[in-house]
Amino acid sequence: MITAARSVSSEESSARTALKLGPRSVTERFRNLVLDTAPTLPAIERYTGVLYDPLDAPDADADTRRWWSDHVVVQSAMFGPLGAGDRIPAYRLSHDSRLGNLRLAKHWPGPSAVALGTRSGGLVLDLRSEGYRALGPVDDAVVPRVVSVAGDGRRRALNHWNKTAKGRLTALLARTGADVGDVTGLVDWARAHGVVLERTDDGWDLVAESLEPLSV
């Protein structure tokens, strides 16, 4: 994977196509050329954006970091499943990048299944997007659909803001030191902390409003 990413990143034209880079982001290709020597950060701090902002990772206390280490796995397009504390360099690659004949959706499921099976010993709460779930499918995982509830009770699935809700959920799990081993335990934990997580006919709904504002 690293060799393929380095190859397409060596030329601007190939990097633009393979990594879907625009004029402002094209220089990010250089990250893939120095993976062996670049500074590293724990995965939970390396990634940024609305999913990770609620975690406030750089300022997390020792108890929170231990919980992350024990419970959180991050799916990387470059490195596969990572523990929250695994140190990685900055890179540019996503689940839908095109690396010549190497297809991420074909490359990662096998190795990811082995890694995820080793790390998970019970219930898996899968908060990955659809594209990243395809890189490492997990049987029997709880995969919540983040929804917003209107005044008349109707529910609509959220797109961009679903990441914020998932980040807040992960932050609350960590801050409360959640220790749930099965679906019943997860539902009980959610109810105890005011989180609306409900089974539906086709899966699970996580109500975004129940995670705003975040409280413990």
Short mmCIF file of C-alpha atoms in Angstrom, two decimals:
data_model
loop_
_atom_site.label_atom_id
_atom_site.label_comp_id
_atom_site.label_asym_id
_atom_site.label_seq_id
_atom_site.Cartn_x
_atom_site.Cartn_y
_atom_site.Cartn_z
CA MET A 1 0.00 0.00 0.00
CA ILE A 2 2.75 2.45 0.94
CA THR A 3 4.72 1.60 -2.21
CA ALA A 4 1.66 2.14 -4.41
CA ALA A 5 0.79 5.42 -2.69
CA ARG A 6 4.36 6.64 -3.07
CA SER A 7 4.33 5.73 -6.75
CA VAL A 8 1.21 7.71 -7.66
CA SER A 9 2.36 10.61 -5.50
CA SER A 10 5.69 11.02 -7.26
CA GLU A 11 4.15 12.99 -10.14
CA GLU A 12 1.64 15.80 -9.76
CA SER A 13 -0.56 14.61 -12.63
CA SER A 14 -0.95 11.07 -11.33
CA ALA A 15 -1.44 12.29 -7.77
CA ARG A 16 -4.24 14.62 -8.81
CA THR A 17 -6.17 11.74 -10.34
CA ALA A 18 -5.39 8.95 -7.89
CA LEU A 19 -5.75 10.98 -4.70
CA LYS A 20 -8.43 13.37 -5.97
CA LEU A 21 -6.37 16.48 -5.27
CA GLY A 22 -7.28 19.99 -6.30
CA PRO A 23 -5.10 23.05 -6.80
CA ARG A 24 -5.07 23.88 -3.09
CA SER A 25 -4.41 20.34 -1.87
CA VAL A 26 -2.02 19.00 -4.51
CA THR A 27 1.02 19.58 -2.30
CA GLU A 28 -0.37 17.00 0.13
CA ARG A 29 1.03 14.36 -2.21
CA PHE A 30 4.46 15.03 -0.74
CA ARG A 31 3.33 13.51 2.55
CA ASN A 32 3.29 10.09 0.88
CA LEU A 33 6.90 10.47 -0.23
CA VAL A 34 8.32 10.81 3.29
CA LEU A 35 6.28 8.30 5.27
CA ASP A 36 9.40 6.54 6.52
CA THR A 37 10.96 9.65 8.04
CA ALA A 38 8.08 12.00 8.85
CA PRO A 39 7.16 12.82 12.47
CA THR A 40 4.40 10.69 13.96
CA LEU A 41 1.43 11.26 16.25
CA PRO A 42 -1.00 8.86 17.93
CA ALA A 43 -3.77 8.06 15.45
CA ILE A 44 -6.38 9.65 17.70
CA GLU A 45 -4.48 12.95 17.40
CA ARG A 46 -3.36 12.63 13.79
CA TYR A 47 -6.86 12.80 12.38
CA THR A 48 -8.85 16.03 12.53
CA GLY A 49 -12.24 17.36 11.50
CA VAL A 50 -15.75 17.34 12.91
CA LEU A 51 -15.56 13.65 13.84
CA TYR A 52 -12.47 14.15 15.99
CA ASP A 53 -13.05 17.67 17.33
CA PRO A 54 -15.36 16.54 20.18
CA LEU A 55 -12.63 14.23 21.49
CA ASP A 56 -10.29 17.14 22.26
CA ALA A 57 -7.51 14.56 21.97
CA PRO A 58 -4.44 16.76 22.61
CA ASP A 59 -5.81 17.75 26.04
CA ALA A 60 -7.22 14.35 27.05
CA ASP A 61 -6.34 13.07 30.51
CA ALA A 62 -4.64 9.74 31.27
CA ASP A 63 -7.89 7.88 32.04
CA THR A 64 -9.42 8.93 28.72
CA ARG A 65 -6.32 7.88 26.81
CA ARG A 66 -6.35 4.47 28.52
CA TRP A 67 -9.99 4.01 27.52
CA TRP A 68 -9.19 4.90 23.93
CA SER A 69 -6.28 2.48 23.94
CA ASP A 70 -8.51 -0.32 25.22
CA HIS A 71 -11.58 0.34 23.11
CA VAL A 72 -11.01 2.49 20.01
CA VAL A 73 -9.86 1.30 16.59
CA VAL A 74 -9.47 3.71 13.66
CA GLN A 75 -9.73 2.43 10.09
CA SER A 76 -6.95 3.90 7.96
CA ALA A 77 -6.87 3.67 4.18
CA MET A 78 -3.07 3.61 4.32
CA PHE A 79 -2.34 1.45 7.37
CA GLY A 80 -5.51 -0.55 8.00
CA PRO A 81 -7.06 -0.80 11.49
CA LEU A 82 -5.10 1.22 14.04
CA GLY A 83 -5.25 1.42 17.79
CA ALA A 84 -5.96 4.91 19.08
CA GLY A 85 -2.41 5.20 20.39
CA ASP A 86 -0.63 3.76 17.36
CA ARG A 87 1.73 6.41 16.03
CA ILE A 88 1.49 7.30 12.34
CA PRO A 89 2.82 10.03 10.03
CA ALA A 90 0.67 12.43 8.05
CA TYR A 91 -0.40 11.01 4.67
CA ARG A 92 -2.90 11.54 1.89
CA LEU A 93 -5.10 8.56 1.01
CA SER A 94 -8.79 7.83 1.36
CA HIS A 95 -11.03 4.81 0.95
CA ASP A 96 -11.87 5.73 -2.65
CA SER A 97 -8.33 6.59 -3.82
CA ARG A 98 -7.20 4.81 -6.98
CA LEU A 99 -3.73 3.30 -6.83
CA GLY A 100 -3.34 1.73 -10.24
CA ASN A 101 -4.19 -1.96 -10.08
CA LEU A 102 -4.37 -1.91 -6.29
CA ARG A 103 -7.98 -1.56 -5.15
CA LEU A 104 -8.35 -0.67 -1.50
CA ALA A 105 -11.77 -2.34 -1.27
CA LYS A 106 -10.15 -5.63 -2.34
CA HIS A 107 -6.85 -5.24 -0.49
CA TRP A 108 -8.02 -4.37 3.02
CA PRO A 109 -11.00 -6.59 3.99
CA GLY A 110 -8.90 -9.70 4.64
CA PRO A 111 -6.12 -8.11 6.71
CA SER A 112 -8.63 -5.81 8.41
CA ALA A 113 -10.82 -8.71 9.47
CA VAL A 114 -7.84 -10.41 11.11
CA ALA A 115 -6.73 -7.21 12.87
CA LEU A 116 -10.22 -6.28 14.02
CA GLY A 117 -10.87 -9.81 15.22
CA THR A 118 -7.72 -9.65 17.32
CA ARG A 119 -8.58 -6.29 18.85
CA SER A 120 -12.29 -6.84 19.50
CA GLY A 121 -13.37 -9.30 22.14
CA GLY A 122 -17.11 -8.67 22.17
CA LEU A 123 -19.50 -5.99 21.08
CA VAL A 124 -18.38 -3.78 18.19
CA LEU A 125 -19.95 -0.35 17.83
CA ASP A 126 -19.10 0.54 14.24
CA LEU A 127 -19.07 4.30 13.67
CA ARG A 128 -17.21 4.24 10.36
CA SER A 129 -18.67 5.69 7.19
CA GLU A 130 -19.91 3.25 4.57
CA GLY A 131 -16.74 3.59 2.49
CA TYR A 132 -14.47 2.72 5.41
CA ARG A 133 -16.73 -0.10 6.66
CA ALA A 134 -16.18 -1.70 3.26
CA LEU A 135 -12.43 -1.83 3.97
CA GLY A 136 -13.02 -4.03 7.02
CA PRO A 137 -16.54 -5.44 7.41
CA VAL A 138 -17.45 -6.63 10.92
CA ASP A 139 -20.21 -9.20 11.32
CA ASP A 140 -22.87 -8.50 13.97
CA ALA A 141 -21.60 -4.99 14.68
CA VAL A 142 -23.97 -2.29 15.90
CA VAL A 143 -23.98 0.26 13.07
CA PRO A 144 -26.09 3.26 14.08
CA ARG A 145 -27.76 5.59 11.63
CA VAL A 146 -27.49 9.13 12.96
CA VAL A 147 -30.86 10.87 12.72
CA SER A 148 -32.45 14.16 13.64
CA VAL A 149 -35.99 14.17 15.05
CA ALA A 150 -38.37 16.88 13.88
CA GLY A 151 -41.09 18.41 16.02
CA ASP A 152 -43.68 16.07 14.53
CA GLY A 153 -41.56 13.03 15.40
CA ARG A 154 -40.35 12.32 11.88
CA ARG A 155 -36.73 11.23 11.59
CA ARG A 156 -34.28 12.13 8.87
CA ALA A 157 -30.79 10.76 8.40
CA LEU A 158 -27.96 13.27 8.76
CA ASN A 159 -25.00 13.52 6.42
CA HIS A 160 -22.20 15.90 7.42
CA TRP A 161 -23.43 16.40 10.99
CA ASN A 162 -23.58 12.68 11.67
CA LYS A 163 -19.81 12.83 12.17
CA THR A 164 -20.20 15.34 14.97
CA ALA A 165 -22.71 13.09 16.73
CA LYS A 166 -20.41 10.09 16.42
CA GLY A 167 -17.52 12.10 17.82
CA ARG A 168 -19.65 13.22 20.75
CA LEU A 169 -20.77 9.65 21.38
CA THR A 170 -17.18 8.42 21.44
CA ALA A 171 -16.18 11.27 23.75
CA LEU A 172 -19.01 10.43 26.16
CA LEU A 173 -18.15 6.74 26.16
CA ALA A 174 -14.56 7.60 27.05
CA ARG A 175 -15.36 10.24 29.66
CA THR A 176 -17.72 7.88 31.48
CA GLY A 177 -15.30 4.95 31.25
CA ALA A 178 -17.99 2.86 29.56
CA ASP A 179 -17.50 -0.89 29.86
CA VAL A 180 -20.19 -2.63 27.80
CA GLY A 181 -19.79 -6.15 26.53
CA ASP A 182 -23.06 -6.71 24.72
CA VAL A 183 -26.01 -4.93 23.13
CA THR A 184 -28.01 -4.91 26.34
CA GLY A 185 -25.14 -3.23 28.16
CA LEU A 186 -24.82 -0.62 25.40
CA VAL A 187 -28.53 0.21 25.50
CA ASP A 188 -28.46 0.44 29.30
CA TRP A 189 -25.41 2.72 29.18
CA ALA A 190 -27.07 4.96 26.58
CA ARG A 191 -30.26 5.24 28.61
CA ALA A 192 -28.33 6.06 31.78
CA HIS A 193 -26.56 8.95 30.04
CA GLY A 194 -29.49 10.37 28.13
CA VAL A 195 -28.40 9.04 24.74
CA VAL A 196 -31.23 7.91 22.48
CA LEU A 197 -30.03 4.74 20.77
CA GLU A 198 -32.90 2.62 19.52
CA ARG A 199 -33.26 -0.58 17.55
CA THR A 200 -35.31 -0.20 14.36
CA ASP A 201 -36.67 -2.64 11.81
CA ASP A 202 -33.50 -2.33 9.74
CA GLY A 203 -30.80 -1.49 12.29
CA TRP A 204 -30.17 1.19 14.90
CA ASP A 205 -30.99 4.90 15.17
CA LEU A 206 -28.82 7.33 17.14
CA VAL A 207 -30.66 10.59 17.79
CA ALA A 208 -28.21 13.47 17.34
CA GLU A 209 -30.12 15.86 19.60
CA SER A 210 -29.56 13.53 22.57
CA LEU A 211 -25.82 14.20 22.28
CA GLU A 212 -26.04 17.99 22.25
CA PRO A 213 -24.70 19.48 24.37
CA LEU A 214 -22.26 16.83 25.56
CA SER A 215 -22.55 16.11 29.27
CA VAL A 216 -21.31 13.40 31.60
#
